[in-house]
Short mmCIF file of C-alpha atoms and ligand atoms in Angstrom, two decimals:
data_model
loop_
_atom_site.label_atom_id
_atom_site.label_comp_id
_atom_site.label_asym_id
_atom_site.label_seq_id
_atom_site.Cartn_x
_atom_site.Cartn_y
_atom_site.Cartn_z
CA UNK X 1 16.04 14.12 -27.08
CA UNK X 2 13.16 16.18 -28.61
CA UNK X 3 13.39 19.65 -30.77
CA UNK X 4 12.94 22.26 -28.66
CA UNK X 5 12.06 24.43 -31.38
CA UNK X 6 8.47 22.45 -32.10
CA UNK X 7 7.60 22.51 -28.27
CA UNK X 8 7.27 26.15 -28.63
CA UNK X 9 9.72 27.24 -25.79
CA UNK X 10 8.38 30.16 -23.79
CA UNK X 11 4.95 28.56 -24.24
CA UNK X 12 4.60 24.92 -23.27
CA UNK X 13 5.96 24.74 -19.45
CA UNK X 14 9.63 23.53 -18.87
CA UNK X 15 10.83 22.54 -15.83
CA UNK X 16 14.44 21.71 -14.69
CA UNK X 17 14.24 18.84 -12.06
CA UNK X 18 17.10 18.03 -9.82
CA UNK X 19 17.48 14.45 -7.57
CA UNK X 20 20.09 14.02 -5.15
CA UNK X 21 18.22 11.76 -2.27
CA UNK X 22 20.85 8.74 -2.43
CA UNK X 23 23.73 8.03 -4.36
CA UNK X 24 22.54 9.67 -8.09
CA UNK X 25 23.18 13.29 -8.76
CA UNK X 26 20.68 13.75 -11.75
CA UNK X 27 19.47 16.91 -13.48
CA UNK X 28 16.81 16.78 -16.17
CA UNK X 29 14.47 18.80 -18.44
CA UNK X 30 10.77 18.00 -19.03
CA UNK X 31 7.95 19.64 -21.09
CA UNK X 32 4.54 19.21 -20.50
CA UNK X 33 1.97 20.22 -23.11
CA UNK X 34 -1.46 21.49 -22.04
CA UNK X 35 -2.88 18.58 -22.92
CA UNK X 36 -0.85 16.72 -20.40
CA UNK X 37 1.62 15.38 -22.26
CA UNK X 38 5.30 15.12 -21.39
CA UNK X 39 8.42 14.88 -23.21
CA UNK X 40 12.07 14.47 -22.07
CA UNK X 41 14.35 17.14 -23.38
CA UNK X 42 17.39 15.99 -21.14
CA UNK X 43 18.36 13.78 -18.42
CA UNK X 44 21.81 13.65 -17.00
CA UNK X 45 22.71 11.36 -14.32
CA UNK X 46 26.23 10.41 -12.52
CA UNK X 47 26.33 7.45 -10.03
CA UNK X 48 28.49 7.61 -6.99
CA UNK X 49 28.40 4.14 -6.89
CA UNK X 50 32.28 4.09 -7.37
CA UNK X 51 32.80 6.40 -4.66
CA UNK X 52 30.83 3.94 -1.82
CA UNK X 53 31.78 1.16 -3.05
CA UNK X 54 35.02 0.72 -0.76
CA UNK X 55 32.35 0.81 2.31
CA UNK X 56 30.27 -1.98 0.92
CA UNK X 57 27.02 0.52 1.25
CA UNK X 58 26.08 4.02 0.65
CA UNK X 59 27.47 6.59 2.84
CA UNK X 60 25.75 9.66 3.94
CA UNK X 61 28.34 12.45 4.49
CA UNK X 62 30.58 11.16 1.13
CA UNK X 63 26.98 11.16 -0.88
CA UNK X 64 26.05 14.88 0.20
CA UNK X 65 29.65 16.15 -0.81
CA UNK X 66 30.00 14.15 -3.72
CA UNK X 67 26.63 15.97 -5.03
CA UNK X 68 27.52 19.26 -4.04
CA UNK X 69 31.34 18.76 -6.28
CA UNK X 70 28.99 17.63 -9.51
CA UNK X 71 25.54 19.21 -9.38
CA UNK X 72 26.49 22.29 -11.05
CA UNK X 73 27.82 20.93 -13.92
CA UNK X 74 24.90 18.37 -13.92
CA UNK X 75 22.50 21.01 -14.17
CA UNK X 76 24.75 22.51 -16.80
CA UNK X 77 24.64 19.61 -19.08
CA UNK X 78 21.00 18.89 -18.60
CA UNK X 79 20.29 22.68 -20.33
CA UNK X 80 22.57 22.65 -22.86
CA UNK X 81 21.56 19.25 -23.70
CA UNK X 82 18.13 20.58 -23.70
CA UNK X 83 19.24 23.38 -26.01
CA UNK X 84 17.98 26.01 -23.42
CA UNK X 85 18.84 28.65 -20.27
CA UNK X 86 17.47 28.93 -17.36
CA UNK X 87 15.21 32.35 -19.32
CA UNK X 88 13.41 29.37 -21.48
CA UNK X 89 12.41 27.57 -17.99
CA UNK X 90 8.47 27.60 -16.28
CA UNK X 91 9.98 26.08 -12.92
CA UNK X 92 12.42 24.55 -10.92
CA UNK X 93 11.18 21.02 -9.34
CA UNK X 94 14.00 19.30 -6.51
CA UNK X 95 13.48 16.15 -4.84
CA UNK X 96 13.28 17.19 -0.88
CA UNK X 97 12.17 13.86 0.75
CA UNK X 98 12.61 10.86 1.50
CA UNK X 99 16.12 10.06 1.38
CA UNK X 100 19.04 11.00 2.66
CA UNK X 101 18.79 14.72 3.98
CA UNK X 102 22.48 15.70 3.42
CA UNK X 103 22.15 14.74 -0.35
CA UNK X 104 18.22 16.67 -0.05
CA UNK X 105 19.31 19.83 1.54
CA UNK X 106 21.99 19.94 -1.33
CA UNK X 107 19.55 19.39 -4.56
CA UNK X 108 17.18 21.54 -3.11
CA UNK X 109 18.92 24.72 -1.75
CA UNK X 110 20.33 24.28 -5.49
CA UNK X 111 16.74 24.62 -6.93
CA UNK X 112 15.69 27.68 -3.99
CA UNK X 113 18.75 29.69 -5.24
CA UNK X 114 17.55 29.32 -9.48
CA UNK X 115 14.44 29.77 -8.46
CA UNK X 116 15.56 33.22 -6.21
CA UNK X 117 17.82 34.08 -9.23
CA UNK X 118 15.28 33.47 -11.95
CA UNK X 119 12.40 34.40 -10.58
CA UNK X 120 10.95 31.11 -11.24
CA UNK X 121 8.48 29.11 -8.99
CA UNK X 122 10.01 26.15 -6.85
CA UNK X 123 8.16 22.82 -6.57
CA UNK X 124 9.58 20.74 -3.86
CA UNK X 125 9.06 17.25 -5.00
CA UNK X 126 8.50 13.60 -2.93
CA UNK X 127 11.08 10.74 -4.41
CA UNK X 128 8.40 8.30 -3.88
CA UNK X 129 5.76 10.35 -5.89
CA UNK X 130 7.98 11.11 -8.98
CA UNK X 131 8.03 7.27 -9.33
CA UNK X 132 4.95 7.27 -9.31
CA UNK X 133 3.88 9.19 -11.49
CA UNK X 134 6.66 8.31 -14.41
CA UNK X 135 4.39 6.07 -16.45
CA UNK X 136 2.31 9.75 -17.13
CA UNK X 137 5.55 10.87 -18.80
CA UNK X 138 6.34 7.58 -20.76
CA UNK X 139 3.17 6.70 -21.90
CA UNK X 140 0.95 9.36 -21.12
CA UNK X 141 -0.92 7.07 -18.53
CA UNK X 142 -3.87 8.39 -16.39
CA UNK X 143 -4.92 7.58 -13.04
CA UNK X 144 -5.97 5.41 -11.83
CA UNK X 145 -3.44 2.52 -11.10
CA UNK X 146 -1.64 0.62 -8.82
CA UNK X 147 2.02 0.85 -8.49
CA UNK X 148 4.24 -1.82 -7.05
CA UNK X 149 7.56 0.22 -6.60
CA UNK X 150 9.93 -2.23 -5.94
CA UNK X 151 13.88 -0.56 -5.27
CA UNK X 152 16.81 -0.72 -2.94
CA UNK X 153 15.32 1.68 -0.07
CA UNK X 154 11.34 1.04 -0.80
CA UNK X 155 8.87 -1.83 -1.54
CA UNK X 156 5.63 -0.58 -1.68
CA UNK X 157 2.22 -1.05 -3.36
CA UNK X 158 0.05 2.19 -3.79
CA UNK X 159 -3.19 2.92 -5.51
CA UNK X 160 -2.37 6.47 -7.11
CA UNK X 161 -5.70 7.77 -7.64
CA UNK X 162 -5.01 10.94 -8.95
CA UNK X 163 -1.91 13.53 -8.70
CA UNK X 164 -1.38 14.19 -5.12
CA UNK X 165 -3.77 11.70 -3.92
CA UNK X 166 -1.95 8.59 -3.44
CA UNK X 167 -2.94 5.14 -1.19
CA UNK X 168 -0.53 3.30 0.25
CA UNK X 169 -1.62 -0.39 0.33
CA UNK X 170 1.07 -2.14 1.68
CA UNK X 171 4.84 -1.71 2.31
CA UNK X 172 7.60 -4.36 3.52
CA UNK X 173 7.76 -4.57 7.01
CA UNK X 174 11.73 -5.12 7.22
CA UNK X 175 14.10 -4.54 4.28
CA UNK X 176 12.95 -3.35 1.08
CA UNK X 177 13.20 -6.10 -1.80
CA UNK X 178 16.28 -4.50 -3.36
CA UNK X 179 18.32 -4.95 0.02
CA UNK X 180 17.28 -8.39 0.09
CA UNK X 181 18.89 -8.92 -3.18
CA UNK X 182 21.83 -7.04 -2.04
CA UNK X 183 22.51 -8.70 0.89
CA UNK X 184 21.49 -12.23 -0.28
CA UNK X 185 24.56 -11.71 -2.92
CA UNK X 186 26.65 -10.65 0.06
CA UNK X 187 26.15 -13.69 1.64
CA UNK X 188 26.61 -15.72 -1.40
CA UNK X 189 30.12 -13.62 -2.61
CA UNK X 190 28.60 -12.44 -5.70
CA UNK X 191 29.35 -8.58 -6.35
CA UNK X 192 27.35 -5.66 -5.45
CA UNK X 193 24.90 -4.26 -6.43
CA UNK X 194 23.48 -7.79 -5.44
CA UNK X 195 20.58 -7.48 -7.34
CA UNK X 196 21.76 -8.26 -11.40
CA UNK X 197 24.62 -10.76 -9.78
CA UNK X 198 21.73 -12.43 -8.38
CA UNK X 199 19.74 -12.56 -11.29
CA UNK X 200 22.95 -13.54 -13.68
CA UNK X 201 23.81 -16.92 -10.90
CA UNK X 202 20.33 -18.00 -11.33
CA UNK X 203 19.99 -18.49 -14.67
CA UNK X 204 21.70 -21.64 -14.50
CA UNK X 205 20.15 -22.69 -11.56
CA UNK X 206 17.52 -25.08 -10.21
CA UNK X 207 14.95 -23.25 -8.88
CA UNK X 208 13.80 -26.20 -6.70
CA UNK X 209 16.30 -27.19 -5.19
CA UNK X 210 15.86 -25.47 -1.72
CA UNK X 211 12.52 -24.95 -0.26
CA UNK X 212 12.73 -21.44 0.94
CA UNK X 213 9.76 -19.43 2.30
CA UNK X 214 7.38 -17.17 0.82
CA UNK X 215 7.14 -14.78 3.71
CA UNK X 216 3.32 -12.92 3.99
CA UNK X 217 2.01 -15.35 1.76
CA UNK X 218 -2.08 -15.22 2.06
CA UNK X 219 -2.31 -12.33 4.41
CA UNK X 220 -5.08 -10.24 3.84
CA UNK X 221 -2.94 -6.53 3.60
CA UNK X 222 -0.69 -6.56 0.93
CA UNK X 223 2.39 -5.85 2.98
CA UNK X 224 6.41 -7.88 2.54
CA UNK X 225 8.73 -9.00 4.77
CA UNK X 226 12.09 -10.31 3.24
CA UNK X 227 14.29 -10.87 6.09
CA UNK X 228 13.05 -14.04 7.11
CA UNK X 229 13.88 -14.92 3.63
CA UNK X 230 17.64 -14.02 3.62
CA UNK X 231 18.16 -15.76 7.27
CA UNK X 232 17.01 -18.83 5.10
CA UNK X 233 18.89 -18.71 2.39
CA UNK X 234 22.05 -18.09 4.62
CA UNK X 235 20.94 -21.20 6.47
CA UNK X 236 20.48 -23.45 3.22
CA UNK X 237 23.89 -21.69 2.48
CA UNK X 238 25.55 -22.71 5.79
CA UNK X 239 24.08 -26.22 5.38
CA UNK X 240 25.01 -26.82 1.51
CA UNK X 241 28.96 -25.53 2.72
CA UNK X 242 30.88 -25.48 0.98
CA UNK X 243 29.29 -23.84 -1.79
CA UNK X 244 30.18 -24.65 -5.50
CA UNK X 245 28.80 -22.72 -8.40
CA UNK X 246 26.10 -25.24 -9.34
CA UNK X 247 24.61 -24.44 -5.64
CA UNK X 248 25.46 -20.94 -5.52
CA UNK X 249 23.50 -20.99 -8.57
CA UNK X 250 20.29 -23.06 -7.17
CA UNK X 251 19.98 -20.84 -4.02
CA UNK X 252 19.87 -17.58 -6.50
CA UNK X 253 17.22 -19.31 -8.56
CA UNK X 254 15.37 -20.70 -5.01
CA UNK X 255 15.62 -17.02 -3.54
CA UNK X 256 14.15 -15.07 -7.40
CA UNK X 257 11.51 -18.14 -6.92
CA UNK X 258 9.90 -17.44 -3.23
CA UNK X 259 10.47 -13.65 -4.13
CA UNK X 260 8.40 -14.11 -7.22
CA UNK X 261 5.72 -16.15 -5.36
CA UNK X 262 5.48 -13.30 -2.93
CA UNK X 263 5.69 -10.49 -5.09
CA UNK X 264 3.07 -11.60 -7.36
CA UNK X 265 0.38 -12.91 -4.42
CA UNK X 266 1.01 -9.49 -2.39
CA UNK X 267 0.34 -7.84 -5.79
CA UNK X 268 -2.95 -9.58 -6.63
CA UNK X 269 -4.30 -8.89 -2.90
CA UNK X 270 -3.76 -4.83 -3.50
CA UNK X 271 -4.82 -5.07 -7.09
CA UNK X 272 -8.37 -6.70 -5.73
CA UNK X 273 -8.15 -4.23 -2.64
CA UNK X 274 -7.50 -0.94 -5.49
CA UNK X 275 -10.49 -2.44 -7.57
CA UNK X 276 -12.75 -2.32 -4.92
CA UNK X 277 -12.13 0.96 -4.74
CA UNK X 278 -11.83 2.17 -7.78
CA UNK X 279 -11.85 1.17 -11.72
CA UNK X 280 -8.38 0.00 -11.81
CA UNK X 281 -7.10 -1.55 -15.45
CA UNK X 282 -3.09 -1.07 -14.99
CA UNK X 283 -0.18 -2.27 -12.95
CA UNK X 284 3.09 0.08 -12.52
CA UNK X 285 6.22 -1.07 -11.69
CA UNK X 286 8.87 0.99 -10.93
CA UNK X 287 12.48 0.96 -8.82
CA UNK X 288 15.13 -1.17 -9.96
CA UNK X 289 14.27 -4.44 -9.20
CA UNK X 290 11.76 -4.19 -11.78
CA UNK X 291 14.66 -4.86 -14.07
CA UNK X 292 14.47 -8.74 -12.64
CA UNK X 293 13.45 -11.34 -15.23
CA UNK X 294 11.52 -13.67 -13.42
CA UNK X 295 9.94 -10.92 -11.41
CA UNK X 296 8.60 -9.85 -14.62
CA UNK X 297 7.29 -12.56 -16.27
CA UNK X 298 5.81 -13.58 -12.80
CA UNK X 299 3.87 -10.14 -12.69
CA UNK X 300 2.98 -10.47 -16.75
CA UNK X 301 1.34 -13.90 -15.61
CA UNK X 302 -0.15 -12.02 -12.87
CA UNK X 303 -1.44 -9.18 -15.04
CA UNK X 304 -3.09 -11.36 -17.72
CA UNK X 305 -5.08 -13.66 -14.88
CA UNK X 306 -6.42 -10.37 -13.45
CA UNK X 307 -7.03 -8.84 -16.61
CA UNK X 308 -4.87 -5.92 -16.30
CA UNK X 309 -2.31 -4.27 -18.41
CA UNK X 310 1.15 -4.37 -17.30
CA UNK X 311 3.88 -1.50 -17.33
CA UNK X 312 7.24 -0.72 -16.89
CA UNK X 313 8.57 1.92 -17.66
CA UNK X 314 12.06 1.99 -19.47
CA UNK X 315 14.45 1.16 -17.10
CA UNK X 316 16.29 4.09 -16.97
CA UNK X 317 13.31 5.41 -15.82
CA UNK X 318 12.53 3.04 -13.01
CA UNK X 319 15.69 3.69 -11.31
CA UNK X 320 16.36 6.86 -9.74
CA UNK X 321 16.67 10.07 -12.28
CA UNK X 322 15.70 13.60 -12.52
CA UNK X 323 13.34 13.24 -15.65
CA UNK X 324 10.78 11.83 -13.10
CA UNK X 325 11.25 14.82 -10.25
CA UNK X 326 10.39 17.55 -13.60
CA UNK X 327 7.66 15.35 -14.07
CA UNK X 328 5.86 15.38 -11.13
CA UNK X 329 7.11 19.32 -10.54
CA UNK X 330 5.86 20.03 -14.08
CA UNK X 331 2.54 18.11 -12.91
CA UNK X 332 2.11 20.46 -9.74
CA UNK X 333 2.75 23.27 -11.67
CA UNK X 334 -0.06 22.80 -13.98
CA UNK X 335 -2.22 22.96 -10.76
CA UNK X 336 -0.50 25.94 -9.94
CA UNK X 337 0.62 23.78 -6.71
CA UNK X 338 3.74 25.46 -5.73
CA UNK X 339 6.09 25.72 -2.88
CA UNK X 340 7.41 28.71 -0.79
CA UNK X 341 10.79 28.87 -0.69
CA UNK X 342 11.48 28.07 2.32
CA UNK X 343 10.27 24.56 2.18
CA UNK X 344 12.40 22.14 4.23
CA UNK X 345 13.87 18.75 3.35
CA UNK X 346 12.11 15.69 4.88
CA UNK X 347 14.18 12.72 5.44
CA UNK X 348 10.94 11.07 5.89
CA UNK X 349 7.57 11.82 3.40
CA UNK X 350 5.55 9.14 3.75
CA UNK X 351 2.74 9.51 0.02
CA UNK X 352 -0.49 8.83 2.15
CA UNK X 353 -0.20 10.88 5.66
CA UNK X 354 -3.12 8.57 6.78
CA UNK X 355 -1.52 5.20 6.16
CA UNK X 356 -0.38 3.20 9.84
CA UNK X 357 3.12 3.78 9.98
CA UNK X 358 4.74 0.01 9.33
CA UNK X 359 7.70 -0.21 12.43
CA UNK X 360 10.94 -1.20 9.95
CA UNK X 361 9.36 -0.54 6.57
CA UNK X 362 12.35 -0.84 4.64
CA UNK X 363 15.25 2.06 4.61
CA UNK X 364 12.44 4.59 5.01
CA UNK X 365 14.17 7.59 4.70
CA UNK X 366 17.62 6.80 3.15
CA UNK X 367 17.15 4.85 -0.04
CA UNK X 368 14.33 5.42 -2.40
O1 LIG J 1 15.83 2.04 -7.90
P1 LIG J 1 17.26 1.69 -7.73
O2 LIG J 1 18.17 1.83 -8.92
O3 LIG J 1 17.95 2.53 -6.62
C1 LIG J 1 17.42 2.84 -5.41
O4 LIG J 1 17.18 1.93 -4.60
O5 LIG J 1 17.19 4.02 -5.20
O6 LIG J 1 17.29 0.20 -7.20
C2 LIG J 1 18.49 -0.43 -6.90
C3 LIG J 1 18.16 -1.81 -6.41
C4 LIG J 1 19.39 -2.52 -5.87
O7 LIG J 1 19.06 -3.09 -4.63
C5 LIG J 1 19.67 -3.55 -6.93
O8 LIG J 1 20.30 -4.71 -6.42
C6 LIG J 1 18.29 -3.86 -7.47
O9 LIG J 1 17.64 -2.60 -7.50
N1 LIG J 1 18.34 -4.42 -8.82
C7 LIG J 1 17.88 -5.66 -9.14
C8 LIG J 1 18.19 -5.86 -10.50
N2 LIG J 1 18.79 -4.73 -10.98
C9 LIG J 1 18.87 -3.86 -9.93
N3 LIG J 1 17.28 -6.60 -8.39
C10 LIG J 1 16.96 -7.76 -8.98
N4 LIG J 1 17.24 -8.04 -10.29
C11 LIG J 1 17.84 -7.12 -11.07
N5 LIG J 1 18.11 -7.40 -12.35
ZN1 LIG J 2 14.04 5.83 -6.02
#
C-alpha cells in the first residue's frame, strides 16, 4: 500500500469506495493525483462464497444480510489500512447498479449516511463501469479502448471512449461466459466455482477430441451465446458415459477450445467495429474469466495479429473489488460529477442507454 504521507492527504482527492452488488463485501481507498493518476491505499475484500455455497449458487436475501453483518468493519479496515479517517477523505463512491439490489441498497445507504455524516459528496457508481475503467488505475491507461469484460454475471465487449461515454458492442445473448464455466463443471462433477476446476481438468486433456461448436462464429455484431455450447458438451458427456478422468479431461480442454475460438473471433469483429470509429491501440480484459490460460494466450495471439496491445489487469483487480468503485467515483469527482443523495439503486444499469436491449443477456442484473 502507498505512504499516505507523500500523497499529500487533504490535497490530492481520496475517496472511500464500497461494492456489495453480489457475493463480495469490499471497501477500498484510492487517490487520484491531478494529473490523473491513481494509487491504491487499501482494498479489503471478504467473499461470501462459503456462506452460498450449501445452495450451489448465490443467494439474494443471505448476500444482502451477510453484507450488512461485515461492511462496517470492512470499511473500518480499509481506513486504517489506509492510515486515514473519514476527515482525510474527498468522497464517498458505492456501487448502486447492476447487481443484486438487496446487496446495492446496503453498500450504498452505507456511503449516503458517511457522506450525510461527513459532509462529503456521494458518487453513486455503475459495477460495469468501474471495470471498466480499472486499467486507468493500474496503468494509468487513457481512452480509448475496447474492453472485453468477461465474468460470472456479464460478457460484454465495449468501446469506452472516454469516462462516462461508453459503447456497448456486443453482449452474450444467454449466459454470461463465467456461468458457462460454472455450469459446464456442474455437469462434469468438478467443484464450484466451475471456472479454475475447468481450467485445472483440461490441462491434461485433448483438446480435439470432441467437436463442439463455436456458437456466433462469423456474425457480423460481436455478440456470444454459450448455452448451445453447454447442451453440447452435456451431450458429448451423456454419449462418452461413463466418464473417466482422461474424458472428463478432453471435454474441459474441447469446451476452453470452442470458447477460445469464439472469444477471440467476437473480439476481432468489435476491435475492427471500435477502429472504425475511433483510434483504438488497446484491448482490456477484465472479470474473472480473464484469469483462464488459454483464453489468454488466445487473445495475446489475437492482439499481436491486430496490432494491438493487450491488458489485464492484476487479477485481483479483474474480479470484483472496491479499489475499482473509488476509481471510477474518484474519476467523477474530478469532473465534479456528483450524485444527490437520494440516488436509488438500479438492479439494472445498462453503460450505453442507446444500445438494443439483448432478450437474456447474461444475469443482467444479479452478477457482475
Ligand atoms: O468477476 P468474477 O470474480 O465474479 C463475478 O462474476 O462477479 O468472476 C467469477 C467467474 C466465475 O464464473 C468463475 O468460474 C470464473 O469467473 N473464473 C474462471 C477462472 N477463474 C474464475 N473461468 C475460467 N477460468 C478461470 N481460471
Ligand atoms: Zn463484476
Amino acid at each position: 500500500m502507498a505512504d499516505t504521507s507523500e500523497l499529500q492527504v487533504g490535497r490530492t482527492p481520496i475517496v472511500l469506495g464500497i461494492e456489495t452488488s453480489c457475493d463480495e463485501t469490499a471497501a477500498a481507498v484510492v487517490a487520484r493525483t491531478a494529473d490523473g493518476q491513481g494509487s491504491i491505499l487499501s482494498s479489503v475484500v471478504r467473499s461470501q462464497w462459503e456462506q452460498h455455497r450449501p445452495y450451489g449458487g448465490v443467494v439474494p436475501e443471505i448476500a444482502a444480510r451477510a453484507h450488512v453483518e461485515c461492511l462496517d468493519e470492512i470499511i473500518a479496515s480499509a481506513l486504517s489500512e489506509a492510515g486515514i479517517g473519514f476527515d482525510d477523505l474527498s468522497g464517498v463512491a458505492a456501487t448502486a447498479g447492476p447487481g443484486l439490489i438487496g446487496g446495492l441498497l446496503v453498500g450504498l445507504t452505507a456511503a449516503k449516511a458517511i457522506a450525510l455524516v461527513h459532509g462529503l459528496p456521494l458518487i453513486a457508481v455503475n459495477h460495469l463501469e468501474a471495470h471498466a475503467l480499472t486499467a486507468g488505475l493500474t496503468e494509468g491507461l487513457k481512452p480509448p479502448y475496447v474492453l472485453l469484460l468477461v465474468s460470472g454475471g456479464h460478457t460484454q465487449l465495449l468501446l469506452i471512449e472516454d469516462v462516462g461515454q461508453y459503447v456497448r458492442l456486443g453482449t452474450t445473448i444467454d449466459d454470461a461466459l463465467g456461468e458457462a464455466f460454472d455450469k459446464t463443471a456442474k455437469l462434469l462433477g468438478l467443484p464450484q466455482p466451475g471456472g479454475p476446476s475447468v481450467e485445472k481438468a483440461a490441462r491434461g486433456g485433448r483438446a480435439d477430441r470432441f467437436a463442439l461448436p463455436r456458437p456466433m462464429l462469423g456474425r457480423p455484431e460481436p455478440h456470444f451465446s454459450f448455452a448451445g455450447l453447454k447442451t453440447a458438451v452435456r451431450h458429448a458427456a451423456q454419449a462418452a458415459a461413463p466418464l473417466d478422468d482422461q474424458a472428463i479431461a478432453d471435454l474441459c480442454a474441447s469446451f476452453e477450445q470452442a470458447v477460445v475460438a469464439t472469444v477471440v473471433d467476437r473480439t476481432r469483429t468489435a476491435l475492427r467495429i471500435a477502429r472504425a470509429r475511433a483510434t483504438v491501440d488497446v484491448l482490456v480484459v477484465a472479470g474473472g474469466v480473464a484469469a483462464n490460460q488459454r483464453l489468454r494466450a488466445g487473445l495475446s495471439d489475437l492482439a499481436s495479429r491486430e496490432a494491438v496491445r493487450l491488458s489485464i489487469p492484476p487479477i485481483a483487480l479483474c474480479t470484483d473489488n472496491a479499489a475499482m468503485v473509488a476509481w471510477a467515483g474518484a474519476e467523477h469527482l474530478a469532473r465534479h460529477d456528483t450524485s444527490a443523495l437520494d440516488f436509488a439503486a438500479r438492479a439494472r444499469w445498462p453503460l450505453d442507454a442507446d444500445a438494443t436491449p439483448v432478450i437474456g443477456s447474461g444475469r443482467l442484473g444479479t452478477k457482475a
